[in-house]
Amino acid sequence: MAEEQPVGRVEQIWIYPVRSLAGRSADTCEVGSDGLAGDRAWTVVDADEQVVRAKDVPAMRDVAATGDPVVDEDRLSEALDRPVHLVATPAEGTGVAPVHLVSRQAVDRAAAGDLPEGCSPDDPRANLLLTLDGDDERSWVGRTVRVGDAVLAVSRTPKHCLGVYADVRIPGVVRVGDPVLLA
């Protein structure tokens, strides 16, 4: 790997066990080839097996996922006042990147009005919220970052979210406070 430069630190780690539901914070996480362990492992579907998403049913964002599919299914059905169930999220073709990185600076820019349509500065839905030393993570596309023990290849900027998406090149453990090293 090319020479690495420190550009910031991990401020928060978020895992979203169920797509479109609220996440839960963690102090440490295992990052595998498919992203953070337990992240977006489940997808909500209705009685007709159609995917139900927060962009269509915003109330979903207020339901905190526990990671227990039975509990989450019951809580979500009650909150939405209709039966829904969870299915394992397919590994391919979901359009979800393995890791979503967002800087505190991006959140601040969004709060000031620099916000992609459909995105919320209050809930950027990032896996890793970073504090940067003045850099803008959008300039990292095509580059590699080491976060904790994991090495991530920054692949693109999302259309409707803050930050950047990354693929996992080397799995590893990430902890709050870990340095972010840009290559």
Short mmCIF file of C-alpha atoms in Angstrom, two decimals:
data_model
loop_
_atom_site.label_atom_id
_atom_site.label_comp_id
_atom_site.label_asym_id
_atom_site.label_seq_id
_atom_site.Cartn_x
_atom_site.Cartn_y
_atom_site.Cartn_z
CA MET A 1 0.00 0.00 0.00
CA ALA A 2 1.23 3.55 -0.75
CA GLU A 3 2.45 5.79 2.04
CA GLU A 4 -0.39 6.52 4.44
CA GLN A 5 -1.20 9.97 5.80
CA PRO A 6 -3.29 10.48 8.95
CA VAL A 7 -6.42 12.47 8.03
CA GLY A 8 -8.69 12.00 11.03
CA ARG A 9 -10.24 9.65 13.59
CA VAL A 10 -13.32 7.46 13.99
CA GLU A 11 -15.84 9.46 16.04
CA GLN A 12 -18.74 6.98 16.01
CA ILE A 13 -19.58 3.52 14.70
CA TRP A 14 -23.15 2.70 13.63
CA ILE A 15 -24.62 -0.65 12.71
CA TYR A 16 -28.03 -0.90 11.02
CA PRO A 17 -29.16 -4.53 11.50
CA VAL A 18 -32.32 -3.94 9.42
CA ARG A 19 -32.27 -1.82 6.26
CA SER A 20 -34.22 1.45 6.68
CA LEU A 21 -34.52 1.14 10.48
CA ALA A 22 -32.64 3.17 13.07
CA GLY A 23 -29.17 1.97 13.89
CA ARG A 24 -27.31 1.29 17.08
CA SER A 25 -23.94 2.64 18.07
CA ALA A 26 -20.96 0.48 18.91
CA ASP A 27 -17.53 1.11 20.37
CA THR A 28 -15.93 -1.55 18.19
CA CYS A 29 -16.90 -3.64 15.19
CA GLU A 30 -15.62 -6.41 13.01
CA VAL A 31 -15.42 -5.39 9.34
CA GLY A 32 -15.65 -8.35 6.97
CA SER A 33 -15.57 -8.46 3.20
CA ASP A 34 -19.29 -7.58 3.12
CA GLY A 35 -19.01 -4.69 5.59
CA LEU A 36 -19.64 -4.33 9.31
CA ALA A 37 -20.73 -7.54 11.04
CA GLY A 38 -24.53 -7.52 11.37
CA ASP A 39 -25.02 -4.38 9.28
CA ARG A 40 -28.07 -4.35 6.99
CA ALA A 41 -28.39 -8.11 7.41
CA TRP A 42 -32.19 -7.97 7.17
CA THR A 43 -34.64 -6.37 4.74
CA VAL A 44 -38.29 -5.55 5.50
CA VAL A 45 -40.93 -7.03 3.17
CA ASP A 46 -44.71 -6.87 3.23
CA ALA A 47 -47.30 -9.63 2.88
CA ASP A 48 -46.76 -9.61 -0.92
CA GLU A 49 -42.97 -10.02 -0.43
CA GLN A 50 -42.39 -6.47 -1.71
CA VAL A 51 -39.51 -4.57 -0.10
CA VAL A 52 -40.66 -1.83 2.28
CA ARG A 53 -38.24 1.11 2.57
CA ALA A 54 -38.05 4.21 4.72
CA LYS A 55 -38.14 6.45 1.66
CA ASP A 56 -41.72 5.19 1.17
CA VAL A 57 -42.59 4.73 4.86
CA PRO A 58 -40.57 7.35 6.83
CA ALA A 59 -41.85 6.04 10.20
CA MET A 60 -39.47 3.10 9.78
CA ARG A 61 -36.51 5.33 10.61
CA ASP A 62 -37.86 5.78 14.13
CA VAL A 63 -37.88 2.06 14.91
CA ALA A 64 -34.63 0.98 16.54
CA ALA A 65 -33.43 -2.40 15.35
CA THR A 66 -32.19 -4.80 18.01
CA GLY A 67 -30.53 -7.29 15.69
CA ASP A 68 -32.99 -10.00 16.78
CA PRO A 69 -35.16 -10.56 13.66
CA VAL A 70 -38.18 -11.85 15.60
CA VAL A 71 -38.21 -8.88 17.97
CA ASP A 72 -37.55 -6.41 15.15
CA GLU A 73 -40.33 -7.88 13.02
CA ASP A 74 -42.86 -7.59 15.86
CA ARG A 75 -41.84 -4.04 16.77
CA LEU A 76 -41.92 -2.90 13.15
CA SER A 77 -45.31 -4.51 12.41
CA GLU A 78 -46.73 -2.74 15.47
CA ALA A 79 -45.18 0.62 14.54
CA LEU A 80 -46.42 0.41 10.94
CA ASP A 81 -49.81 -0.98 11.97
CA ARG A 82 -49.56 -3.74 9.37
CA PRO A 83 -47.82 -7.09 9.17
CA VAL A 84 -44.32 -7.10 7.78
CA HIS A 85 -41.53 -9.60 8.10
CA LEU A 86 -37.78 -9.71 7.66
CA VAL A 87 -35.81 -11.62 5.07
CA ALA A 88 -32.05 -11.99 4.86
CA THR A 89 -30.63 -9.25 2.67
CA PRO A 90 -29.12 -10.77 -0.47
CA ALA A 91 -25.37 -10.24 -0.74
CA GLU A 92 -25.46 -9.04 -4.34
CA GLY A 93 -27.51 -6.50 -6.21
CA THR A 94 -28.84 -4.46 -3.29
CA GLY A 95 -27.10 -1.22 -4.24
CA VAL A 96 -25.82 -0.99 -0.68
CA ALA A 97 -22.09 -0.45 -0.37
CA PRO A 98 -20.27 -2.51 2.25
CA VAL A 99 -19.17 0.57 4.26
CA HIS A 100 -20.58 4.12 4.38
CA LEU A 101 -18.14 6.78 5.62
CA VAL A 102 -19.29 10.28 6.55
CA SER A 103 -17.27 13.07 8.11
CA ARG A 104 -18.49 15.41 10.84
CA GLN A 105 -17.60 18.17 8.34
CA ALA A 106 -20.08 16.71 5.81
CA VAL A 107 -22.79 16.71 8.48
CA ASP A 108 -21.98 20.36 9.25
CA ARG A 109 -22.06 21.26 5.52
CA ALA A 110 -25.45 19.53 5.22
CA ALA A 111 -26.81 21.41 8.23
CA ALA A 112 -25.73 24.63 6.50
CA GLY A 113 -27.67 23.67 3.34
CA ASP A 114 -25.15 21.71 1.22
CA LEU A 115 -27.38 18.64 1.14
CA PRO A 116 -28.14 16.05 -1.57
CA GLU A 117 -31.86 15.63 -2.25
CA GLY A 118 -33.41 12.96 -0.05
CA CYS A 119 -30.64 13.06 2.53
CA SER A 120 -30.90 14.01 6.19
CA PRO A 121 -28.14 15.84 8.07
CA ASP A 122 -29.73 14.52 11.29
CA ASP A 123 -29.33 10.88 10.27
CA PRO A 124 -26.65 10.42 7.61
CA ARG A 125 -26.91 6.62 8.10
CA ALA A 126 -23.15 6.30 8.13
CA ASN A 127 -21.39 3.23 9.42
CA LEU A 128 -18.35 5.25 10.37
CA LEU A 129 -18.70 8.90 11.38
CA LEU A 130 -15.28 10.51 11.12
CA THR A 131 -13.68 13.66 12.42
CA LEU A 132 -11.25 14.85 9.76
CA ASP A 133 -8.30 17.20 9.96
CA GLY A 134 -9.70 19.48 7.24
CA ASP A 135 -9.96 16.99 4.36
CA ASP A 136 -13.18 16.32 2.44
CA GLU A 137 -13.91 12.61 2.09
CA ARG A 138 -15.46 13.15 -1.33
CA SER A 139 -11.91 13.67 -2.65
CA TRP A 140 -11.03 10.10 -1.59
CA VAL A 141 -12.90 8.37 -4.44
CA GLY A 142 -10.43 5.99 -6.09
CA ARG A 143 -8.14 6.00 -3.05
CA THR A 144 -7.63 3.65 -0.13
CA VAL A 145 -8.09 4.33 3.59
CA ARG A 146 -6.96 2.29 6.57
CA VAL A 147 -9.38 2.53 9.49
CA GLY A 148 -8.27 0.50 12.46
CA ASP A 149 -7.19 -2.88 11.07
CA ALA A 150 -9.45 -2.63 8.01
CA VAL A 151 -8.42 -1.32 4.60
CA LEU A 152 -11.18 0.23 2.51
CA ALA A 153 -11.24 1.24 -1.16
CA VAL A 154 -13.38 4.35 -1.56
CA SER A 155 -15.55 3.63 -4.60
CA ARG A 156 -18.07 6.46 -5.03
CA THR A 157 -20.16 9.24 -3.57
CA PRO A 158 -23.79 8.29 -2.92
CA LYS A 159 -26.55 10.02 -4.87
CA HIS A 160 -28.85 10.62 -1.90
CA CYS A 161 -26.51 10.52 1.08
CA LEU A 162 -23.58 12.32 2.57
CA GLY A 163 -20.04 11.00 2.53
CA VAL A 164 -18.60 8.17 0.46
CA TYR A 165 -19.07 4.46 -0.06
CA ALA A 166 -16.22 1.99 0.24
CA ASP A 167 -15.46 -1.65 -0.49
CA VAL A 168 -13.48 -3.76 1.95
CA ARG A 169 -10.00 -4.71 0.72
CA ILE A 170 -8.67 -6.11 4.01
CA PRO A 171 -11.10 -7.08 6.80
CA GLY A 172 -10.30 -6.08 10.36
CA VAL A 173 -11.48 -4.53 13.61
CA VAL A 174 -12.42 -0.84 13.87
CA ARG A 175 -12.77 1.01 17.17
CA VAL A 176 -13.98 4.47 18.12
CA GLY A 177 -10.89 6.67 18.26
CA ASP A 178 -8.94 4.73 15.63
CA PRO A 179 -6.94 6.85 13.21
CA VAL A 180 -8.02 7.19 9.58
CA LEU A 181 -5.05 6.86 7.24
CA LEU A 182 -5.33 7.87 3.58
CA ALA A 183 -3.10 6.25 0.93
#
